[in-house]
XYZ file of C-alpha atoms in Angstrom:
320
model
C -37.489 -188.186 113.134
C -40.369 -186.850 114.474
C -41.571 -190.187 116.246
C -37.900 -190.173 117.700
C -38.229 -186.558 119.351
C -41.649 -187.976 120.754
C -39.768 -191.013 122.434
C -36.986 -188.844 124.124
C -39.752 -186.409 125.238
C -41.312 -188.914 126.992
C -38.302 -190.455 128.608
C -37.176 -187.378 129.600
C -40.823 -187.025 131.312
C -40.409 -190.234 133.322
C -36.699 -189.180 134.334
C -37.875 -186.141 136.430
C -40.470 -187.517 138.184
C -43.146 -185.491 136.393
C -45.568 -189.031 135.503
C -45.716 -192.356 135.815
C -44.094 -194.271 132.510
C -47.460 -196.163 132.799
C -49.772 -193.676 132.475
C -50.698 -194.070 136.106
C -51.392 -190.739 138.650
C -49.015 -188.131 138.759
C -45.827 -188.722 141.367
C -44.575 -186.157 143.621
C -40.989 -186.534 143.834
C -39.541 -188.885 141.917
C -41.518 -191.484 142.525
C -41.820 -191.722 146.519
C -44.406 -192.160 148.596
C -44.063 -189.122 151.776
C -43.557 -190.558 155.113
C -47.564 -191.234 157.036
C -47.827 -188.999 159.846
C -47.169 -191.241 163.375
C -50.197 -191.188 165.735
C -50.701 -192.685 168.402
C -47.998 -194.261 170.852
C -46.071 -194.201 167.396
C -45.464 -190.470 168.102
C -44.880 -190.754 171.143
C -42.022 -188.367 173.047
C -39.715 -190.555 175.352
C -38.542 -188.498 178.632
C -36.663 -189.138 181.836
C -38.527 -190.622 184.433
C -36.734 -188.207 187.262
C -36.886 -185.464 186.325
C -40.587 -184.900 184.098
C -43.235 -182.164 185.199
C -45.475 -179.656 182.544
C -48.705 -178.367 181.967
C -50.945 -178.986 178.918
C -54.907 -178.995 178.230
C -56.767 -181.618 176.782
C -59.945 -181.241 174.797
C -63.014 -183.325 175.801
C -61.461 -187.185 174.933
C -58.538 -186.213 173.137
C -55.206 -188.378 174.179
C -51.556 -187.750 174.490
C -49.430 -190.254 174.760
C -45.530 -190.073 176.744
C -43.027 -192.468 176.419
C -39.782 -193.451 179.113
C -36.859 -195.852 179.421
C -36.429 -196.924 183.104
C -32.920 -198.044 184.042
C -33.855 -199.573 187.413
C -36.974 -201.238 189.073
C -39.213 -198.598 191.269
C -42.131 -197.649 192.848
C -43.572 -194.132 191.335
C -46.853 -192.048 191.901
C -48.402 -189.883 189.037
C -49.821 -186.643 189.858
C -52.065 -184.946 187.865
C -54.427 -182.192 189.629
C -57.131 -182.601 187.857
C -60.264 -185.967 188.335
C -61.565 -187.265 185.190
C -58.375 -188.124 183.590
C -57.737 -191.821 182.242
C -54.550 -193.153 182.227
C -53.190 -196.438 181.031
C -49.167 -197.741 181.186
C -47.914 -200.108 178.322
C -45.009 -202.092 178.390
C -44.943 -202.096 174.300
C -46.455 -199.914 171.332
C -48.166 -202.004 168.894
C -49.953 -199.769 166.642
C -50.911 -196.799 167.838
C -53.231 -197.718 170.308
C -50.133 -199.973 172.600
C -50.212 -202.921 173.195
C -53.317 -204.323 175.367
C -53.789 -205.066 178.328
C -52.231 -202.567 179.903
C -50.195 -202.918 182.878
C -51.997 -200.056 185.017
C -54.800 -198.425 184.418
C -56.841 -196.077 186.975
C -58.748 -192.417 186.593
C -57.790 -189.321 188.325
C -58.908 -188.000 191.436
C -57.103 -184.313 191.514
C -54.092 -186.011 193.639
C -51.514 -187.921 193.556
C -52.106 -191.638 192.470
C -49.662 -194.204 193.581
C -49.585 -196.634 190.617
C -47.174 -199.449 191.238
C -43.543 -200.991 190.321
C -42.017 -201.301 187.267
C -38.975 -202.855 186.141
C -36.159 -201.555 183.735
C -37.456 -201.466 180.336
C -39.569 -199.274 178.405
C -42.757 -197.805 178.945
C -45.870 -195.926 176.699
C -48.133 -193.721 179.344
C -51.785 -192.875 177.321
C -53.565 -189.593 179.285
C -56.994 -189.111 177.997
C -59.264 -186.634 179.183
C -62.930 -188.125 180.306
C -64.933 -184.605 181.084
C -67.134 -182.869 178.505
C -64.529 -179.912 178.034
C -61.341 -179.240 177.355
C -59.013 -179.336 180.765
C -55.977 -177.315 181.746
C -54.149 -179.821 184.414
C -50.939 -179.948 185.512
C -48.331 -183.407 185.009
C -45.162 -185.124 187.215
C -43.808 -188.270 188.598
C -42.326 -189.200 191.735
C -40.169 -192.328 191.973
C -39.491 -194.309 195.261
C -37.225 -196.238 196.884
C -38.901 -199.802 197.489
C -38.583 -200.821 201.240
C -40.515 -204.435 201.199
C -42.248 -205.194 204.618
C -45.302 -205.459 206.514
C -48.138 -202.797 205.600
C -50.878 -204.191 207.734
C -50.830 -202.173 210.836
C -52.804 -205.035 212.942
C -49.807 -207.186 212.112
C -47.241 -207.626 215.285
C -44.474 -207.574 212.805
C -45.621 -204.078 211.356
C -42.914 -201.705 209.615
C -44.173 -198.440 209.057
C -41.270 -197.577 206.454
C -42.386 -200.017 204.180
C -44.361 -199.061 200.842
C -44.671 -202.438 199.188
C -45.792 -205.541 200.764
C -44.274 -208.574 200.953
C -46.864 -210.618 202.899
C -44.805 -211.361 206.048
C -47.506 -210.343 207.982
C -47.600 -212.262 211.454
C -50.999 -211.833 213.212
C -51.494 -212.721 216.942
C -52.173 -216.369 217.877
C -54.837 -216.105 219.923
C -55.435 -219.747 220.999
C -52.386 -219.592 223.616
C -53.589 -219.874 227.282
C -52.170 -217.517 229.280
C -51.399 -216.840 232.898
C -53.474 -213.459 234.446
C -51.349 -212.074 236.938
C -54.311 -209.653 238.158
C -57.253 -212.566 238.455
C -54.597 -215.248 239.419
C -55.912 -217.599 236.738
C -55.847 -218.470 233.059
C -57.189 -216.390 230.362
C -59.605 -219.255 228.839
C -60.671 -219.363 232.091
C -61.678 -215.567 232.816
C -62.866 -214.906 228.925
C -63.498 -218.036 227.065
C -62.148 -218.677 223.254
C -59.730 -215.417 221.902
C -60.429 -214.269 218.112
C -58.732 -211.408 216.736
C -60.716 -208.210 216.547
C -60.340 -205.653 214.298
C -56.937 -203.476 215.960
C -55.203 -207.320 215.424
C -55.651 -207.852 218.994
C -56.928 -210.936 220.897
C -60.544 -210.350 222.387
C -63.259 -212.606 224.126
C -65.453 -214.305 221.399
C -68.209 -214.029 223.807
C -68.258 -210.541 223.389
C -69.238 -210.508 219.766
C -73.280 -209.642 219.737
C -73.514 -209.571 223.814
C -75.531 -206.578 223.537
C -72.443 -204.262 223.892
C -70.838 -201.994 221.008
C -67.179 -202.677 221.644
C -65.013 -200.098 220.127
C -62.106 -200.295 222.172
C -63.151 -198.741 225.507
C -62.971 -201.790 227.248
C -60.240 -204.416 227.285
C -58.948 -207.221 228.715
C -54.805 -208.080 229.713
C -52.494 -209.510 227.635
C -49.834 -212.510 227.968
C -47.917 -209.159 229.003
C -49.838 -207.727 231.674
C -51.045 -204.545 229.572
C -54.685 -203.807 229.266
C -55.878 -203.618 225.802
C -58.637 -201.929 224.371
C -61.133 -204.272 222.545
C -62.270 -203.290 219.264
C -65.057 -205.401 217.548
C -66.766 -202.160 215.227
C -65.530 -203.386 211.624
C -67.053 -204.927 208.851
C -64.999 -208.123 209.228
C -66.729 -208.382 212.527
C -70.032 -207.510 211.286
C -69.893 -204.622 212.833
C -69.917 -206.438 216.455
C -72.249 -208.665 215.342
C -74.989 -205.847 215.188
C -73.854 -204.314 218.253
C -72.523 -201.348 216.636
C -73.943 -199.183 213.515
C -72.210 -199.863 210.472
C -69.743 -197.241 209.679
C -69.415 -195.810 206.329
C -65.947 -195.505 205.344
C -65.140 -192.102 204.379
C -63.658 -191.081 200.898
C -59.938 -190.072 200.075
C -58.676 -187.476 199.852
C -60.163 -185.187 196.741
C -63.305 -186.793 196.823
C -66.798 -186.579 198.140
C -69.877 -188.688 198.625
C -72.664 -187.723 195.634
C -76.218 -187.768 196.497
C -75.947 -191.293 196.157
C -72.823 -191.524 198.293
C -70.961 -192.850 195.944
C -67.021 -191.275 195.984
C -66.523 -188.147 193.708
C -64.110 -185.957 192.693
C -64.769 -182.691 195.134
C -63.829 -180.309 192.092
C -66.864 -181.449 189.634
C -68.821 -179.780 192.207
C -69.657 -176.315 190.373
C -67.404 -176.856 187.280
C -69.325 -175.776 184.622
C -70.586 -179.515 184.129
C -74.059 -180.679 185.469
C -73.525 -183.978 187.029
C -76.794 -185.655 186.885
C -75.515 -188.923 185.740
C -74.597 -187.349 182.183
C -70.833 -188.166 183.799
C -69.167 -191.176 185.147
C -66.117 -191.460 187.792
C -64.743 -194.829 187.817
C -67.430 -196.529 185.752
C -70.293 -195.257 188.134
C -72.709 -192.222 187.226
C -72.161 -189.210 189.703
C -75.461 -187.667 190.821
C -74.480 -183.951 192.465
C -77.365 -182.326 191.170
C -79.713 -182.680 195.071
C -80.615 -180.371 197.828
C -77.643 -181.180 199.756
C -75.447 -179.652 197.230
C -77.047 -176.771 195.959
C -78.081 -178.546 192.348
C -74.608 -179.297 191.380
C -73.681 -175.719 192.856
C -76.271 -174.408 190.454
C -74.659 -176.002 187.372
C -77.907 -177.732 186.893
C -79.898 -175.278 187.215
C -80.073 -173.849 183.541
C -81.037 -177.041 182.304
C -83.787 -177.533 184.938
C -81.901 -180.924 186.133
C -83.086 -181.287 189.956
C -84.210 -183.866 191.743
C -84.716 -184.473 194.973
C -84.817 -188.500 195.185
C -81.337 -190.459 195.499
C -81.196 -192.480 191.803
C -79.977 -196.080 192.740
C -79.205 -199.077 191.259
C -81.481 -201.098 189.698
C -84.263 -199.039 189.797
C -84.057 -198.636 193.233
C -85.615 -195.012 194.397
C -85.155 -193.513 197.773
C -86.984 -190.035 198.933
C -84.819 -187.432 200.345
């Protein structure tokens, strides 16, 4: 009798949920597992592309991850005002780091960022921050129409509305003769071979490296009778062939040259942070802490970080 009570005890036991019938560890209810806690872009929070702004913080490389279905293919922008951001688009979620490669990927400058087209489907965005501290920024998307065109505005067949190209470009051909209505004679004849300078506009060949910078303040007339300004100052052109002094292209928008001139976000300038190549932008170390800008706007200073010699590649050192 007794050994029977014992038996329906211990039935009774494995009924509720109390213990395993095999003596294994103890099982919270009844024998199931909880759920595991989604991470990743396996948690991720689906939205609707047209209508999607907040505001968030992000500690120093911690990730969040948004998710939206797209009905129709377009062209959007992200804009997120702060630089040092990461972001990365995937067209799936496998695991809960996507699905590599990803189909954009770029860092933030502190302005908008036009990123591309997508198609309909369905789409994982992964924000990470980059900087040493935790961020406040600020989060939308714009979508656009696509208007396919021309975007090169040398081209003769430029259209100004367009936002995606869809390399119809027509350049000028600049081996047709032509009749000079001002010399009375052929244009071969008054200036030799034609190449196309740097506006998309036939110029003399012989004018490349003749000892003059051209940069479009003299000119010669077209097959139409205009006069048109002859620009040779552009890298394609080696700068006139030495003529001219190299130009360095100047940054966009949001971001400034380092002491190294290398592009960097403006706004790292005095942020707490002392750039003396702890950081990087874009793969590159950013140098601000020189003369020029007051030792990183004296975010260097504390840690006794200045220099004044321009750190270079490969060892390269240049005194300021």
């Amino acid at each position: 009798m007794k050994k029977l009570l014992s038996f329906i005890s211990l039935m009774l036991i494995c009924v509720i949920g109390l213990q395993s019938c095999d003596d294994s560890d103890n099982i919270v209810g009844g024998g199931i597992d909880p759920e595991p806690d989604l991470v990743g872009c396996e948690a991720t929070d689906f939205y609707d592309w047209n209508d999607f702004t907040f505001s968030t913080s992000l500690d120093a490389g911690a990730t969040t991850w948004l998710g939206f279905d797209l009905d129709e293919t377009t062209l959007f922008s992200i804009n997120l005002n702060q630089a040092g951001f990461h972001c990365a688009i995937f067209e799936d979620c496998d695991g809960e780091l996507g699905s590599p490669p990803p189909l954009y990927s770029f860092q933030t400058n502190g302005n908008g960022v036009e990123v591309g087209i997508v198609t309909e489907g369905t789409y994982y965005l992964e924000v990470t921050n980059t900087r040493p501290g935790r961020l406040d920024f600020d989060f939308s998307i714009s979508l656009s129409d696509i208007v396919y065109g021309c975007m090169n505005d040398d081209a003769i067949n430029y259209d100004e509305t367009a936002n995606v190209d869809d390399g119809s470009c027509e350049s000028n051909d600049c081996s047709v003769d032509y009749w000079v209505e001002e010399y009375q004679d052929y244009a071969s004849n008054i200036w030799g071979e034609l190449v196309l300078d740097c506006d998309g506009n036939c110029g003399p060949l012989n004018w490349v490296g003749d000892g003059w910078c051209d940069t479009g303040d003299w000119g010669i007339y077209d097959s139409e009778g205009n006069i048109v300004g002859i620009n040779l100052w552009c890298e394609e052109l080696d700068w006139d062939a030495g003529d001219c002094d190299i130009i360095v292209e100047e940054c966009p928008e949001g971001l400034i040259e380092d002491c190294n001139e290398v592009c960097a976000p403006e706004s790292w300038l005095g942020d707490g942070f002392c750039d003396d190549g702890s950081y990087e932008y874009n793969g590159i170390q950013i140098f601000f802490n020189c003369e020029e800008y007051n030792n990183d706007e004296g975010d260097c200073d504390a840690l006794g970080r200045t220099t004044q010699q321009r750190q270079l590649p490969n060892g390269r050192i240049s005194i300021r």
